[in-house]
Coordinates of C-alpha atoms in Angstrom, one line a residue:
X156 CA -10.9 9.1 21.1
X157 CA -8.3 7.6 18.8
X158 CA -6.9 4.1 19.5
X159 CA -3.5 4.2 17.8
X160 CA -2.5 1.0 19.7
X161 CA -5.0 -0.9 17.5
X162 CA -3.3 0.2 14.2
X163 CA -2.6 -2.6 11.8
X164 CA 0.8 -3.3 10.3
X165 CA 2.0 -0.4 8.0
X166 CA 2.3 -2.9 5.1
X167 CA -1.4 -3.3 5.0
X168 CA -2.4 0.2 3.8
X169 CA 1.0 1.1 2.3
X170 CA 0.7 -1.3 -0.7
X171 CA -2.5 0.6 -1.7
X172 CA -0.8 4.0 -1.3
X173 CA 2.3 3.1 -3.4
X174 CA 0.2 1.5 -6.2
X175 CA -2.4 4.2 -6.6
X176 CA -0.2 7.1 -8.0
X177 CA 0.9 4.8 -10.9
X178 CA -2.7 4.9 -12.1
X179 CA -2.4 8.7 -12.3
X180 CA 0.7 8.1 -14.5
X181 CA -1.2 5.7 -16.7
X182 CA -4.2 8.1 -17.1
X183 CA -1.8 10.9 -18.0
X184 CA 0.0 8.8 -20.6
X185 CA -3.3 7.7 -22.1
X186 CA -4.4 11.4 -22.3
X187 CA -1.1 12.3 -24.0
X188 CA -1.4 9.3 -26.4
X189 CA -5.0 9.9 -27.4
X190 CA -4.6 13.7 -27.6
X191 CA -7.4 16.0 -28.8
X192 CA -9.9 13.1 -29.5
X193 CA -10.1 12.4 -25.7
X194 CA -11.5 15.9 -25.1
X195 CA -14.2 15.7 -27.8
X196 CA -16.8 13.9 -25.5
X197 CA -17.1 12.2 -22.1
X198 CA -18.3 9.1 -24.0
X199 CA -15.1 8.6 -25.9
X200 CA -13.4 5.2 -25.1
X201 CA -10.2 6.9 -24.0
X202 CA -12.1 9.3 -21.8
X203 CA -14.0 6.5 -20.1
X204 CA -10.8 4.5 -19.6
X205 CA -8.9 7.5 -18.1
X206 CA -11.8 8.3 -15.8
X207 CA -11.9 4.8 -14.4
X208 CA -8.1 4.6 -14.0
X209 CA -8.5 7.6 -11.8
X210 CA -11.7 6.8 -9.9
X211 CA -10.9 3.1 -9.3
X212 CA -7.2 2.8 -9.8
X213 CA -6.4 5.9 -7.7
X214 CA -9.4 7.0 -5.6
X215 CA -10.9 3.7 -4.6
X216 CA -7.4 2.2 -4.1
X217 CA -6.4 4.8 -1.6
X218 CA -9.8 5.0 0.1
X219 CA -9.9 1.2 0.8
X220 CA -6.3 1.1 1.9
X221 CA -6.7 4.1 4.2
X222 CA -9.8 2.5 5.8
X223 CA -7.9 -0.6 6.8
X224 CA -6.0 1.9 9.0
X225 CA -8.8 4.2 9.9
X226 CA -11.5 1.6 11.0
X227 CA -9.7 0.3 14.1
X228 CA -8.0 3.6 15.1
X229 CA -10.9 6.0 14.5
X230 CA -14.0 3.8 14.8
X231 CA -12.7 1.0 17.1
X232 CA -13.7 -1.6 14.4
X233 CA -10.9 -4.2 14.6
X234 CA -10.3 -6.1 11.4
X235 CA -9.5 -9.7 12.0
X236 CA -6.7 -10.2 9.5
X237 CA -5.8 -6.8 7.9
X238 CA -2.7 -8.1 6.0
X239 CA -4.7 -11.0 4.5
X240 CA -7.6 -8.6 3.6
X241 CA -5.1 -6.3 1.9
X242 CA -3.4 -9.2 0.1
X243 CA -6.7 -10.2 -1.4
X244 CA -8.3 -6.9 -2.2
X245 CA -5.3 -5.0 -3.5
X246 CA -4.5 -7.2 -6.5
X247 CA -8.2 -7.5 -7.3
X248 CA -8.6 -3.7 -7.4
X249 CA -5.5 -3.1 -9.4
X250 CA -6.1 -5.8 -12.0
X251 CA -9.8 -4.9 -12.2
X252 CA -9.1 -1.3 -12.9
X253 CA -6.7 -2.2 -15.7
X254 CA -9.2 -4.7 -17.2
X255 CA -12.0 -2.1 -17.0
X256 CA -9.9 0.6 -18.7
X257 CA -8.8 -1.9 -21.3
X258 CA -12.4 -3.0 -21.9
X259 CA -13.5 0.6 -22.5
X260 CA -10.6 1.5 -24.6
X261 CA -10.5 -1.5 -26.9
X262 CA -14.3 -2.1 -26.7
X263 CA -13.7 -5.7 -25.6
X264 CA -16.8 -7.3 -23.9
X265 CA -14.7 -10.0 -22.4
X266 CA -12.5 -7.5 -20.6
X267 CA -15.6 -5.6 -19.4
X268 CA -17.1 -8.8 -18.0
X269 CA -13.9 -9.9 -16.3
X270 CA -13.5 -6.4 -14.8
X271 CA -17.0 -6.4 -13.5
X272 CA -16.6 -9.8 -11.9
X273 CA -13.2 -9.1 -10.4
X274 CA -14.0 -5.6 -9.0
X275 CA -17.4 -6.8 -7.7
X276 CA -15.8 -9.7 -5.9
X277 CA -13.0 -7.6 -4.5
X278 CA -15.4 -5.0 -3.0
X279 CA -17.8 -7.7 -1.7
X280 CA -14.8 -9.3 0.0
X281 CA -13.8 -6.0 1.6
X282 CA -17.3 -5.1 2.7
X283 CA -17.9 -8.6 4.2
X284 CA -14.7 -8.4 6.2
X285 CA -15.0 -4.9 7.4
X286 CA -18.8 -4.7 7.9
X287 CA -18.6 -7.5 10.4
X288 CA -16.4 -5.3 12.5
X289 CA -18.0 -1.9 11.8
X290 CA -21.6 -2.9 12.4
X291 CA -20.8 -4.1 15.9
X292 CA -19.5 -0.7 16.9
X293 CA -22.3 1.7 18.2
X294 CA -22.7 5.0 16.2
X295 CA -21.4 7.2 19.0
X296 CA -20.0 9.9 16.7
X297 CA -20.8 11.5 13.2
X298 CA -17.7 9.8 11.9
X299 CA -18.8 6.3 12.8
X300 CA -22.3 6.8 11.5
X301 CA -20.9 8.4 8.3
X302 CA -18.6 5.4 7.7
X303 CA -21.5 3.0 8.0
X304 CA -23.6 5.1 5.5
X305 CA -20.6 5.3 3.2
X306 CA -20.6 1.5 3.0
X307 CA -24.1 1.8 1.5
X308 CA -22.8 4.3 -1.0
X309 CA -20.0 1.9 -2.0
X310 CA -22.5 -0.9 -2.4
X311 CA -24.6 1.4 -4.6
X312 CA -21.8 2.6 -6.9
X313 CA -20.2 -0.8 -7.3
X314 CA -23.6 -2.4 -8.0
X315 CA -24.5 0.1 -10.6
X316 CA -21.0 -0.2 -12.1
X317 CA -21.2 -3.9 -12.4
X318 CA -24.7 -3.7 -14.1
X319 CA -23.4 -1.0 -16.6
X320 CA -20.2 -2.9 -17.4
X321 CA -22.1 -6.2 -18.0
X322 CA -24.9 -4.3 -19.9
X323 CA -22.3 -2.8 -22.3
X324 CA -20.5 -6.2 -22.6
X325 CA -23.7 -8.1 -23.4
X326 CA -25.8 -5.5 -25.2
X327 CA -28.5 -5.2 -22.6
X328 CA -31.1 -2.6 -23.2
X329 CA -30.4 0.0 -20.5
X330 CA -31.0 3.8 -20.1
X331 CA -27.2 4.2 -20.3
X332 CA -27.0 8.0 -19.9
X333 CA -29.4 8.2 -16.9
X334 CA -27.7 5.2 -15.2
X335 CA -24.2 6.5 -15.8
X336 CA -25.1 9.8 -14.2
X337 CA -26.7 7.9 -11.3
X338 CA -23.5 5.8 -11.0
X339 CA -21.4 8.9 -10.9
X340 CA -23.8 10.4 -8.3
X341 CA -23.5 7.3 -6.0
X342 CA -19.7 7.2 -6.5
X343 CA -18.9 10.9 -5.9
X344 CA -21.8 11.8 -3.6
X345 CA -22.9 8.8 -1.5
X346 CA -19.5 7.0 -1.4
X347 CA -16.6 9.4 -1.8
X348 CA -18.4 12.5 -0.6
X349 CA -19.9 10.9 2.6
X350 CA -16.6 9.1 3.3
X351 CA -14.6 12.4 2.8
X352 CA -16.9 14.3 5.2
X353 CA -16.8 11.5 7.8
X354 CA -13.0 11.4 7.8
X355 CA -12.8 15.2 7.7
X356 CA -14.6 15.5 11.0
X357 CA -11.4 13.9 12.5
X358 CA -8.4 14.8 10.3
X359 CA -9.2 18.4 9.6
X360 CA -9.2 19.6 13.2
X361 CA -6.3 17.2 14.1
X362 CA -3.9 17.9 11.2
X363 CA -4.9 21.4 10.3
X364 CA -5.5 22.7 13.9
X365 CA -9.0 24.0 13.2
X366 CA -12.1 24.1 15.5
X367 CA -14.3 21.0 15.3
X368 CA -17.2 20.7 12.8
X369 CA -20.5 21.8 14.3
X370 CA -22.4 18.8 15.6
X371 CA -25.7 19.1 13.9
X372 CA -24.5 19.4 10.3
X373 CA -21.9 16.7 10.9
X374 CA -24.6 14.2 12.0
X375 CA -27.0 15.1 9.2
X376 CA -24.7 15.5 6.1
X377 CA -24.2 11.8 5.4
X378 CA -27.9 11.0 6.0
X379 CA -29.1 13.8 3.7
X380 CA -26.7 13.0 1.0
X381 CA -27.6 9.3 1.0
X382 CA -31.3 10.1 1.2
X383 CA -30.9 12.3 -1.9
X384 CA -29.2 9.6 -3.8
X385 CA -31.9 7.1 -2.9
X386 CA -34.5 9.6 -4.1
X387 CA -32.5 10.2 -7.3
X388 CA -32.5 6.4 -7.9
X389 CA -36.2 6.2 -7.4
X390 CA -36.7 9.1 -9.9
X391 CA -34.5 7.4 -12.5
X392 CA -36.4 4.0 -12.3
X393 CA -39.8 5.8 -12.2
X394 CA -38.7 8.0 -15.2
X395 CA -39.4 11.3 -13.3
X396 CA -37.0 13.8 -14.9
X397 CA -38.1 16.7 -12.8
X398 CA -37.3 14.8 -9.6
X399 CA -34.0 13.7 -11.0
X400 CA -33.0 17.4 -11.6
X401 CA -34.3 18.4 -8.1
X402 CA -32.2 15.8 -6.3
X403 CA -29.2 16.6 -8.4
X404 CA -29.5 20.2 -7.6
X405 CA -30.0 19.6 -3.8
X406 CA -27.1 17.2 -3.7
X407 CA -24.9 19.9 -5.3
X408 CA -26.2 22.4 -2.7
X409 CA -25.4 20.1 0.2
X410 CA -21.9 19.5 -1.2
X411 CA -21.3 23.2 -1.6
X412 CA -22.4 23.7 2.0
X413 CA -19.9 21.1 3.3
X414 CA -17.1 22.6 1.3
X415 CA -18.0 26.2 2.4
X416 CA -18.1 25.1 6.1
X417 CA -14.7 23.5 5.8
X418 CA -13.2 26.6 4.1
X419 CA -14.6 28.7 7.0
X420 CA -13.0 26.4 9.6
X421 CA -9.7 26.5 7.8
X422 CA -9.8 30.3 7.6
X423 CA -9.9 30.3 11.4
X424 CA -7.2 27.7 12.0
X425 CA -4.6 28.2 14.7
X426 CA -1.6 27.3 12.5
X427 CA -0.4 30.4 10.5
X428 CA 2.0 28.5 8.2
X429 CA 0.5 26.6 5.3
X430 CA 1.8 23.2 4.4
X431 CA 1.1 21.0 1.4
X432 CA -1.9 19.3 3.0
X433 CA -3.6 22.6 3.7
X434 CA -2.8 23.9 0.1
X435 CA -4.1 20.7 -1.4
X436 CA -7.3 21.0 0.6
X437 CA -7.7 24.6 -0.5
X438 CA -7.4 23.5 -4.1
X439 CA -9.9 20.6 -3.6
X440 CA -12.5 22.8 -1.8
X441 CA -12.4 25.7 -4.3
X442 CA -12.4 23.3 -7.3
X443 CA -15.3 21.3 -5.8
X444 CA -17.4 24.4 -5.2
X445 CA -17.0 25.5 -8.8
X446 CA -17.8 22.1 -10.1
X447 CA -20.8 21.7 -7.8
X448 CA -22.0 25.2 -8.8
X449 CA -21.9 24.1 -12.5
X450 CA -23.9 21.0 -11.6
X451 CA -26.5 23.2 -9.8
X452 CA -26.7 25.5 -12.8
X453 CA -27.3 22.4 -15.1
X454 CA -30.0 21.2 -12.7
X455 CA -31.8 24.5 -13.0
X456 CA -31.1 25.0 -16.7
X457 CA -30.5 21.6 -18.4
X458 CA -29.4 23.3 -21.6
X459 CA -26.1 24.2 -19.9
X460 CA -25.0 20.6 -19.8
X461 CA -25.3 20.5 -23.6
X462 CA -22.7 23.4 -24.0
X463 CA -19.5 22.2 -25.5
X464 CA -17.0 21.1 -22.9
X465 CA -19.4 21.6 -19.9
X466 CA -19.4 17.9 -18.7
X467 CA -15.6 17.7 -19.1
X468 CA -15.0 20.9 -17.1
X469 CA -17.2 19.5 -14.3
X470 CA -15.5 16.1 -14.4
X471 CA -11.9 17.5 -14.3
X472 CA -12.8 20.0 -11.6
X473 CA -14.6 17.5 -9.4
X474 CA -12.3 14.5 -9.9
X475 CA -8.8 15.8 -10.6
X476 CA -9.1 19.2 -8.9
X477 CA -11.4 18.0 -6.1
X478 CA -11.3 14.4 -4.8
X479 CA -7.8 13.5 -6.0
X480 CA -6.5 16.8 -4.5
X481 CA -8.1 15.9 -1.1
X482 CA -6.7 12.4 -1.2
X483 CA -3.1 13.5 -2.1
X484 CA -3.3 16.1 0.7
X485 CA -4.3 13.4 3.2
X486 CA -1.7 11.0 1.9
X487 CA 1.0 13.6 2.7
X488 CA -0.2 13.6 6.3
X489 CA -1.1 10.0 6.8
X490 CA 2.0 8.3 5.3
X491 CA 4.6 10.2 7.3
X492 CA 2.4 10.1 10.4
X493 CA 1.9 6.3 10.2
X494 CA 5.6 5.8 9.6
X495 CA 6.5 7.9 12.6
X496 CA 3.9 6.1 14.8
X497 CA 5.3 2.7 13.9
X498 CA 8.9 3.8 14.4
X499 CA 7.9 5.2 17.8
X500 CA 6.4 1.9 18.7
X501 CA 9.4 0.0 17.4
X502 CA 11.7 2.1 19.6
X503 CA 10.0 0.7 22.7
X504 CA 10.5 4.1 24.5
X505 CA 14.3 3.5 24.3
X506 CA 15.1 4.9 20.9
X507 CA 13.2 8.0 19.7
X508 CA 11.6 8.1 16.3
X509 CA 12.8 10.8 13.8
X510 CA 10.6 13.8 13.2
X511 CA 7.9 13.4 10.5
X512 CA 9.6 15.9 8.2
X513 CA 12.7 13.6 8.2
X514 CA 10.5 10.9 6.6
X515 CA 8.8 13.2 4.0
X516 CA 10.0 16.8 3.7
X517 CA 7.6 19.7 3.0
X518 CA 9.7 21.0 0.2
X519 CA 9.3 17.7 -1.8
X520 CA 5.5 17.8 -1.2
X521 CA 5.3 21.5 -2.1
X522 CA 7.1 21.1 -5.4
X523 CA 5.0 18.1 -6.4
X524 CA 1.8 20.1 -5.5
X525 CA 2.9 22.9 -7.8
X526 CA 3.3 20.4 -10.6
X527 CA -0.1 18.9 -9.9
X528 CA -1.8 22.4 -9.9
X529 CA -0.2 23.2 -13.2
X530 CA -1.3 19.8 -14.7
X531 CA -4.9 20.5 -13.6
X532 CA -4.8 23.9 -15.2
X533 CA -3.5 22.4 -18.4
X534 CA -6.3 19.8 -18.4
X535 CA -8.9 22.5 -18.0
X536 CA -7.3 24.6 -20.7
X537 CA -7.1 21.6 -23.0
X538 CA -10.9 21.4 -23.0
X539 CA -10.9 24.7 -24.8
X540 CA -7.8 24.2 -26.9
X541 CA -7.4 20.4 -27.3
X542 CA -5.3 20.6 -30.5
X543 CA -2.7 22.6 -28.7
X544 CA -2.8 21.4 -25.1
X545 CA -4.2 17.9 -24.9
X546 CA -0.8 16.1 -25.1
X547 CA 1.1 18.5 -22.9
X548 CA -1.7 18.3 -20.3
X549 CA -1.5 14.5 -20.3
X550 CA 2.3 14.5 -19.9
X551 CA 2.1 17.1 -17.1
X552 CA -0.5 14.9 -15.3
X553 CA 1.6 11.8 -15.7
X554 CA 4.6 13.7 -14.4
X555 CA 2.7 15.0 -11.3
X556 CA 1.5 11.4 -10.6
X557 CA 5.0 10.0 -11.0
X558 CA 6.3 12.7 -8.7
X559 CA 3.7 11.7 -6.0
X560 CA 4.8 8.1 -6.3
X561 CA 8.4 9.1 -5.9
X562 CA 7.7 11.1 -2.8
X563 CA 5.7 8.3 -1.2
X564 CA 8.2 5.7 -2.2
X565 CA 11.0 7.8 -0.7
X566 CA 9.0 8.0 2.6
X567 CA 8.6 4.2 2.7
X568 CA 12.3 3.8 1.9
X569 CA 13.3 6.2 4.7
X570 CA 11.0 4.3 7.1
X571 CA 12.8 1.1 6.4
X572 CA 16.2 2.7 7.0
X573 CA 15.1 4.2 10.3
X574 CA 13.6 0.9 11.3
X575 CA 16.9 -0.8 10.7
X576 CA 18.7 1.9 12.7
X577 CA 16.3 1.5 15.6
X578 CA 16.7 -2.3 15.6
X579 CA 20.4 -2.0 15.6
X580 CA 20.4 0.4 18.5
X581 CA 18.1 -1.8 20.5
X582 CA 20.3 -4.8 19.9
X583 CA 23.4 -2.9 21.1
X584 CA 24.0 -3.7 24.8

């Protein structure tokens, strides 16, 4: 049961949504500036900087902003002061992502240390404020239990990230490769993956008119994924490489299972016409299945990960083609829906709100989606032909990110215009 009357002011999540696409633009421009060198290894300074501009600047930014909206509406977890929480966390995340990218790119220990401190404090502040509300809500649905477990995933990925950033800044003796892989596993599996699945249980049936997810897998997916990440962590600290590969392979299988189940539900949906959200989800699901299959192959045959370009293919497919595609697809539903809902409330049942496609049109979203798909294709091709395609791929990615920002900004601007019209009509006797 959704509680839309508990929704916080639109300004709380909107500042995250309008800032996040700018980090895609920055990452694209960095790729274009660095050119072929960025595609030579996942350990290049530019590659690390671009990756964190996307994972923190875009992904984490949108996820935490959306949760300010989702927690009270979906889980009944009311945040005490959502606007104040957003005002504290939003600048911390934005500046922290920039400092971290700068620290990697310029190899500056002071920037890495400052980023670790700022991002750690921002996430701790967010967790403290939201956990107080979330933990008091009983786990009566897979979504609520998944959200609680995703909090543990966020704690794990941020904790490991802070240790890695400080370790690099101060020259600590750490098993960097193993911890970096584990950090990525917690980030994409236990945090983003569990959160995506938990929210999907609600938004896929609601926005895409599919049947509901089967109950048993829905309850167990977050638990199994988190359990595998805990086992993976134990294997890393105990130096058991066989168990590391086993847990990596099983996590990939579980992820493929969730993506396959969602594809099956979408193939049986009741709406015949596809919109941008559905197409973005199709891109994300197919791209994730390919990436996770590559991870599974690498777990079974470790030599595959040593093949030239293999890690970059996996990273582009999973982050750009997978998670970012899911998030953009959801933004294209959430932003016009929230704007419509707040306009409906402002009209006080006297002035009707405009239709959602008057706030953000499908043609604008579809054209931006085509640009994004082309950019992802160019990024993948640039792994094979970096001398020819690295810079065009970066520019195309920046263009797609800028276009996303323009669409969302336009929706926010039209929301303000409709709000003024409604206020004027209500004031007219």
